[in-house]
Short mmCIF file of C-alpha atoms in Angstrom, two decimals:
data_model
loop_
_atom_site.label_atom_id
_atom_site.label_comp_id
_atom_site.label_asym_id
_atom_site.label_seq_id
_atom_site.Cartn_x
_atom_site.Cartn_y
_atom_site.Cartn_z
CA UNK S 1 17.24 51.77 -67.02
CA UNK S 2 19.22 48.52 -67.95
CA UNK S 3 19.59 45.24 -66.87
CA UNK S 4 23.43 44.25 -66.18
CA UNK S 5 24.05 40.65 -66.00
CA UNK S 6 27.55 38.66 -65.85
CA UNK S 7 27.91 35.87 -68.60
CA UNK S 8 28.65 32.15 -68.42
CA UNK S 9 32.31 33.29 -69.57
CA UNK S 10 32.84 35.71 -67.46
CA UNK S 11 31.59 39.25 -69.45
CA UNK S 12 28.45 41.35 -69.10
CA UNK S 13 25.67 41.54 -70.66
CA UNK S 14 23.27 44.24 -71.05
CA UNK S 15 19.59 44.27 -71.63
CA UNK S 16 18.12 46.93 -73.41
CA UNK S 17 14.17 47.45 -72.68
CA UNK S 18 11.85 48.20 -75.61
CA UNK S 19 9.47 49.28 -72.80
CA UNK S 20 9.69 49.00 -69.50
CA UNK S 21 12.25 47.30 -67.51
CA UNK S 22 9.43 45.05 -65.76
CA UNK S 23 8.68 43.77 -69.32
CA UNK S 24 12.13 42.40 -69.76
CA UNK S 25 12.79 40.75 -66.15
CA UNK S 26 11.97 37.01 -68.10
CA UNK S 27 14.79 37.76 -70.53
CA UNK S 28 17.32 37.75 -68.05
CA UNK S 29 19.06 33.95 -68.12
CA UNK S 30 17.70 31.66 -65.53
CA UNK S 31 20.26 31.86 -62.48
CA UNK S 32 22.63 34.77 -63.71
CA UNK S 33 23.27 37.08 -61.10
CA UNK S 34 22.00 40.51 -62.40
CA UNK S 35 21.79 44.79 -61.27
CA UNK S 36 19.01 47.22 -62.27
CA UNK S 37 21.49 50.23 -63.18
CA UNK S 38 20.72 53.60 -65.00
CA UNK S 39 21.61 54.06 -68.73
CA UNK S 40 24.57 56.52 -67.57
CA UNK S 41 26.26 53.64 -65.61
CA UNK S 42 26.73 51.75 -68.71
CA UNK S 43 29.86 53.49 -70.74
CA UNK S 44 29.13 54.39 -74.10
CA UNK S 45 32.90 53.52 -75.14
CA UNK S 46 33.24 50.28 -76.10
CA UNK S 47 36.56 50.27 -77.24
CA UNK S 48 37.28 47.46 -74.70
CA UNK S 49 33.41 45.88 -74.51
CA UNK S 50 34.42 42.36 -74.72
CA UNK S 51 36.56 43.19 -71.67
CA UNK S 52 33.62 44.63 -69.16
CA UNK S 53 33.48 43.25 -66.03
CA UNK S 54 31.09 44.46 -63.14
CA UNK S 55 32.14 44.54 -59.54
CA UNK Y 1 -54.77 42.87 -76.72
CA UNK Y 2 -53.89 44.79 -73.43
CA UNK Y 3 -52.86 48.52 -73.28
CA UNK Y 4 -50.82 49.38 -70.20
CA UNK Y 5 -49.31 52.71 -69.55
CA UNK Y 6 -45.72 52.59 -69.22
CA UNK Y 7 -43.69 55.12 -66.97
CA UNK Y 8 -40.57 55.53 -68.91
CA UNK Y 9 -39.25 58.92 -68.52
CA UNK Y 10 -36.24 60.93 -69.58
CA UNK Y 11 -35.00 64.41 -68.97
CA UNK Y 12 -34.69 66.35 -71.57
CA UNK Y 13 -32.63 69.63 -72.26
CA UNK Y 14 -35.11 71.80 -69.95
CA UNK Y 15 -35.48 69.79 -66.84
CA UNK Y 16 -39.22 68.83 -67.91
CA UNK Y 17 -40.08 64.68 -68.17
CA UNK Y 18 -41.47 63.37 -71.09
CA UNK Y 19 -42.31 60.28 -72.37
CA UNK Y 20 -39.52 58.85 -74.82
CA UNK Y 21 -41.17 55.78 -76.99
CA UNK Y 22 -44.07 53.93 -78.35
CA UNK Y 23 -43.14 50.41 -76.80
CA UNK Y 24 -44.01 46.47 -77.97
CA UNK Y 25 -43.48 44.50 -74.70
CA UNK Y 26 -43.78 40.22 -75.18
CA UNK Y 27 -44.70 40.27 -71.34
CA UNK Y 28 -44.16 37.04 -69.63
CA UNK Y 29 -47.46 37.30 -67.88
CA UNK Y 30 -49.71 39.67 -69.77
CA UNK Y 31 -48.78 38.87 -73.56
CA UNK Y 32 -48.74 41.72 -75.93
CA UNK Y 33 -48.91 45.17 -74.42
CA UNK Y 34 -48.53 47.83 -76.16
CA UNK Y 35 -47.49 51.41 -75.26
CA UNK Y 36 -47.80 54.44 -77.62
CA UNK Y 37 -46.85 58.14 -77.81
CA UNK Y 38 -45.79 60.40 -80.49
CA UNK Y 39 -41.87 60.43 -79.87
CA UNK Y 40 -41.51 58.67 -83.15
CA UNK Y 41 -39.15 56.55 -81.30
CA UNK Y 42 -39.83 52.63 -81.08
CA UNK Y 43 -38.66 50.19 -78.48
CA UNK Y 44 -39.27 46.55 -78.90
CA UNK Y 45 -39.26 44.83 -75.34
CA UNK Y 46 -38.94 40.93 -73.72
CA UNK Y 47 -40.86 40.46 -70.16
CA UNK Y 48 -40.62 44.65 -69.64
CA UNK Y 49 -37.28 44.78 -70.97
CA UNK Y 50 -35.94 46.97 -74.12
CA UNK Y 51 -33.69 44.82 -76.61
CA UNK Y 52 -33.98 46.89 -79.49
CA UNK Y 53 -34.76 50.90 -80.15
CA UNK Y 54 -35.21 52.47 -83.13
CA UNK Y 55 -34.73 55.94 -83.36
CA UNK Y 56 -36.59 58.56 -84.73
CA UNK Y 57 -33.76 58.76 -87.55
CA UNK Y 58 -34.21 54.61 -88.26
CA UNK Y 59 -30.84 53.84 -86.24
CA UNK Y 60 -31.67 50.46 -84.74
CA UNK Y 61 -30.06 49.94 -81.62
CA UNK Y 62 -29.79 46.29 -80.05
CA UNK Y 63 -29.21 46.52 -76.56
CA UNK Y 64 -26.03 45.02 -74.68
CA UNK Y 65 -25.86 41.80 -73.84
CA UNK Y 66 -28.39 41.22 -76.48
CA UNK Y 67 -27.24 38.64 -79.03
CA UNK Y 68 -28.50 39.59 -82.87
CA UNK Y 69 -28.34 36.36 -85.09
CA UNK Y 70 -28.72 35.84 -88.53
CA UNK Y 71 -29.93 32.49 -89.74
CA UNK Y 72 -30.71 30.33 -92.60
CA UNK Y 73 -34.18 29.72 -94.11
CA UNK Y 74 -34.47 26.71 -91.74
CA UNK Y 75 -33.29 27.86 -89.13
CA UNK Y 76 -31.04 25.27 -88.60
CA UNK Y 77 -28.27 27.29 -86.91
CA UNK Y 78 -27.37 31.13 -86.36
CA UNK Y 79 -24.52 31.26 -89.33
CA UNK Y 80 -23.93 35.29 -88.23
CA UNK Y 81 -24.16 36.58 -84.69
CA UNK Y 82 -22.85 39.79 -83.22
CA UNK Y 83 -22.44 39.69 -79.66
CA UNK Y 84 -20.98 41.77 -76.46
CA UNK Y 85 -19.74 40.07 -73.39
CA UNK Y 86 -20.13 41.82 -70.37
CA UNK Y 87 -16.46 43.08 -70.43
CA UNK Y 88 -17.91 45.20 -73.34
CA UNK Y 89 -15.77 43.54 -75.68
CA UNK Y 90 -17.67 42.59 -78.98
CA UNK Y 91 -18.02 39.37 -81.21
CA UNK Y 92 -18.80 38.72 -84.95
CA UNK Y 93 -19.17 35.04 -85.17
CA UNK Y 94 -19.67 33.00 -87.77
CA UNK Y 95 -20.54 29.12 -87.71
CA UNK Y 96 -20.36 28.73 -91.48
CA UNK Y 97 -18.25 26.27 -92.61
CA UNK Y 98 -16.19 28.37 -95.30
CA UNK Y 99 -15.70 30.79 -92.43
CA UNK Y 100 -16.38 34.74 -93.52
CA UNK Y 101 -15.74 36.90 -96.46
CA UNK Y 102 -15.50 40.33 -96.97
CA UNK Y 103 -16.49 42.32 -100.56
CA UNK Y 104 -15.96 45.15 -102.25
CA UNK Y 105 -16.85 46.42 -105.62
CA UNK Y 106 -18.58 42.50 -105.87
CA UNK Y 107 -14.99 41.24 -105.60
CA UNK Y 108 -13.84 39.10 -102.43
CA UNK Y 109 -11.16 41.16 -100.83
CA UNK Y 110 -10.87 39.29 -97.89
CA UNK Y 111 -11.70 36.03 -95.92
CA UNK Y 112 -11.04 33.88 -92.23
CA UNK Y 113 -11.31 30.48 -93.19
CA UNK Y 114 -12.63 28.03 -91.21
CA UNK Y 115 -9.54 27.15 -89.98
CA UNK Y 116 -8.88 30.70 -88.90
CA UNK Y 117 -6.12 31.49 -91.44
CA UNK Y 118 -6.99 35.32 -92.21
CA UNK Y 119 -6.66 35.81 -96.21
CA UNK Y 120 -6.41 39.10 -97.93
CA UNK Y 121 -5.86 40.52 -101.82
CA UNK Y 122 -4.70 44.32 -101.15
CA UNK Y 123 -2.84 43.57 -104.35
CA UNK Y 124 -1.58 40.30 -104.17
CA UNK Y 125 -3.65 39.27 -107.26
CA UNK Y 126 -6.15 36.72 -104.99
CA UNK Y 127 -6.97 36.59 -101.38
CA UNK Y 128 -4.57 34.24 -100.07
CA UNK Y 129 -3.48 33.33 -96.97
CA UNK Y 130 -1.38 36.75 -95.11
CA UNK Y 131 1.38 35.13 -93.19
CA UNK Y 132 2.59 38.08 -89.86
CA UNK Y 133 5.42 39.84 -89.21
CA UNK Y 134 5.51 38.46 -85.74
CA UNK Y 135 8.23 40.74 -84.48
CA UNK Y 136 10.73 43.73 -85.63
CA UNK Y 137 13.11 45.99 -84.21
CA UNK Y 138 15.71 48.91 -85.46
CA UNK Y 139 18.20 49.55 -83.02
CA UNK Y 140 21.68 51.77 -82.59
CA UNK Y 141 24.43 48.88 -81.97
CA UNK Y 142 26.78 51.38 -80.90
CA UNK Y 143 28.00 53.92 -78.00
CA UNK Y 144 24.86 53.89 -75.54
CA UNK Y 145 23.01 50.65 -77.29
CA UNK Y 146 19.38 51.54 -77.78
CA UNK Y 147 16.45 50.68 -79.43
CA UNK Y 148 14.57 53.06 -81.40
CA UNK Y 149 11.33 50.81 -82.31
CA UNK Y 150 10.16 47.91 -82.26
CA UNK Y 151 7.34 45.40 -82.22
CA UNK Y 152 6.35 41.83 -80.06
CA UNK Y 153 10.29 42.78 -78.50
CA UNK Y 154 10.54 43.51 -75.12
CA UNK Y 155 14.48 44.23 -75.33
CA UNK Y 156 17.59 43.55 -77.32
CA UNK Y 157 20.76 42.51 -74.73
CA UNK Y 158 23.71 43.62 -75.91
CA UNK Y 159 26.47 40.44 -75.44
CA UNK Y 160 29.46 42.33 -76.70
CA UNK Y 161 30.55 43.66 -79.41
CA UNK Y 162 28.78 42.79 -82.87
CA UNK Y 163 26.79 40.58 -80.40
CA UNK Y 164 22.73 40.99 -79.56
CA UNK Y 165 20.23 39.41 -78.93
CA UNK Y 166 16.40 39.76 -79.99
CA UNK Y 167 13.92 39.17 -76.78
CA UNK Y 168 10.66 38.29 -78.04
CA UNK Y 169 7.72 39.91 -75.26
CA UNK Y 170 5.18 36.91 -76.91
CA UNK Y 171 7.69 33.73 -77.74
CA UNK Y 172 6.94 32.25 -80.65
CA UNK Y 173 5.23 29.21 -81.18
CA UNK Y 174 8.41 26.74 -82.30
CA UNK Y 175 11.69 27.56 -83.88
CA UNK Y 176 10.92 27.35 -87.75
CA UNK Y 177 10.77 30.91 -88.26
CA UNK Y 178 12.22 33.13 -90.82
CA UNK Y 179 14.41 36.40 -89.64
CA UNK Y 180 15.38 38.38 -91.68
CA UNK Y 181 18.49 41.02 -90.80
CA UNK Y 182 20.10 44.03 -92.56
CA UNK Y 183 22.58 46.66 -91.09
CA UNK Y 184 23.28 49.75 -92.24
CA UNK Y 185 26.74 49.58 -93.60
CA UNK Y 186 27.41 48.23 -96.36
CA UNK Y 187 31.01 47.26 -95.19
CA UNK Y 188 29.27 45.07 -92.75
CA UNK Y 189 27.96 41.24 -92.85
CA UNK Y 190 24.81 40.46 -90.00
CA UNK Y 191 24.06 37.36 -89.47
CA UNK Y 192 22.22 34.74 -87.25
CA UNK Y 193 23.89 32.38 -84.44
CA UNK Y 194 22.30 29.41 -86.35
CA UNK Y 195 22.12 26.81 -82.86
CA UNK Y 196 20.55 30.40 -80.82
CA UNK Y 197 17.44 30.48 -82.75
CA UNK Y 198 15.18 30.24 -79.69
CA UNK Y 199 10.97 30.36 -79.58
CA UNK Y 200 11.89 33.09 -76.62
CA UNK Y 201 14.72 34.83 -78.81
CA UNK Y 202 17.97 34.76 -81.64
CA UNK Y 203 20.99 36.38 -81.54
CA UNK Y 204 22.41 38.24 -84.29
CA UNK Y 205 26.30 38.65 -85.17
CA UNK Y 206 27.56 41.49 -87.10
CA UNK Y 207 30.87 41.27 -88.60
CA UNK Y 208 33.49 44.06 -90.51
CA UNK Y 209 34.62 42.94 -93.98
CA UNK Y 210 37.61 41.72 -92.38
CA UNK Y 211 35.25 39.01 -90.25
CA UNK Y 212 35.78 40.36 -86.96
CA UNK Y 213 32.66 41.49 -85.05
CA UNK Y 214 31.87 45.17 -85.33
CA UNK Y 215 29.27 47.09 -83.79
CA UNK Y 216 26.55 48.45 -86.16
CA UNK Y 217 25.09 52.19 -85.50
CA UNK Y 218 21.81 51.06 -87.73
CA UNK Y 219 20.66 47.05 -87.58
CA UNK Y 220 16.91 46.35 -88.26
CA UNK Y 221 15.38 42.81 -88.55
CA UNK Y 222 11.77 40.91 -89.13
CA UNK Y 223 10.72 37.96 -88.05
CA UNK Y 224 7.84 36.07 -90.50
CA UNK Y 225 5.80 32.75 -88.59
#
């Protein structure tokens, strides 16, 4: 599992748990609008990573 | 002195009941009884109550919840007490002033000082204050970002490329901290975002020899507090 969240400038950011994703909830920024997705919904090309967006 | 008769049974590997020590009871009302059989076993008791039992192989057992203290000539104060709580966790205390030492071989090879700084030698030459690695990870910075271990992290977010950040699970206590990074190319540069050096996390950069940010498949850092 990963945490998706969208930036103050307008990217994505993705959390990466050490352990479980209940652990990592507090390191999501305070107001940032975030998804619970599974590690497949994340590509794995980043060719164009500074240009993710999530709809 | 009183003898009373005592009817503390156990069963042992047959089924049959048998009497399992010769017991010293400090009764609250009665004074010294006294209770003896030839188990070998000895139990020493407080008002009808075992506290201690020592075996018939001379393993002396203090019983939970039982505090065992060790104290000075005058009895002053208990300078050594080993204790369990009733969550079963257990205490060595130690109200000495120079706190406690450990020895080996009639060498010191260890100490917590009084004020709870925990000193070892394991080679350093004297026992000197240890100072922790208070968190570490070694992640893959590439394709599907992951971690593969890590310690006092409870995840790395990935900003964008080059880009991550270290989430500590227990923040540290202020920001003075030392990190330490390294990737694993040795076309690459990692550094820290020196104004995102957090007590909750940091965020390290990685950059190509060119200066642009570049993803890294092997980055591994330490953090000393």
């Amino acid at each position: 599992m990963r945490i998706v969240y969208k930036t103050e400038e307008g990217g994505v950011a993705v959390i990466i748990p050490a352990d479980t994703i209940e652990a990592c909830m507090k390191d999501i920024p305070t107001g940032a609008e975030y998804y619970i997705v599974e590690d497949s919904e994340v590509p794995s090309d980043r060719t164009f990573r500074d240009a993710w967006t999530w709809e | 002195m009183v003898q009373e008769l005592l009817l503390l049974f156990l069963l042992d590997n047959d089924g049959w009941y048998y009497n399992m020590s010769t017991i010293i009871n400090a009764d609250t009302s009665g004074g010294l009884k006294l209770t003896s059989d030839t188990s070998g076993q000895l139990e020493l008791q407080s008002a009808g109550s075992t506290k201690v039992t020592m075996d018939t192989s001379g393993n002396v057992g203090i019983e939970k919840d039982t505090l065992l203290s060790f104290y000075p000539a005058d009895q002053s104060y208990a300078n050594i007490k080993f204790e369990w709580d009733t969550g079963d966790a257990g205490y060595l205390h130690s109200t000495a002033f120079n706190g406690m030492k450990w020895t080996t071989n009639g060498s010191e090879r260890m100490r917590i000082d009084s004020s709870g700084n925990l000193k070892f030698n394991s080679g350093y030459g004297s026992v000197a204050t240890a100072y922790g690695c208070r968190a570490w990870v070694n992640f893959n910075g590439t394709g599907t970002v992951a971690i593969r271990d890590s310690g006092n992290v409870s995840s790395i977010t990935d900003s964008g490329v080059g880009i991550y950040l270290v989430n500590f699970t227990t923040n540290m206590p202020d920001i003075n901290y030392s990190v330490s990074l390294v990737s694993g190319s040795n076309m690459n540069n990692t550094t820290l975002h020196n104004t995102l050096v957090l007590t909750s996390s940091y965020r390290i950069h990685n950059l190509n020899d060119a200066g642009s940010y570049a993803d890294a498949s092997l980055i591994m850092s330490q953090v000393v507090r």
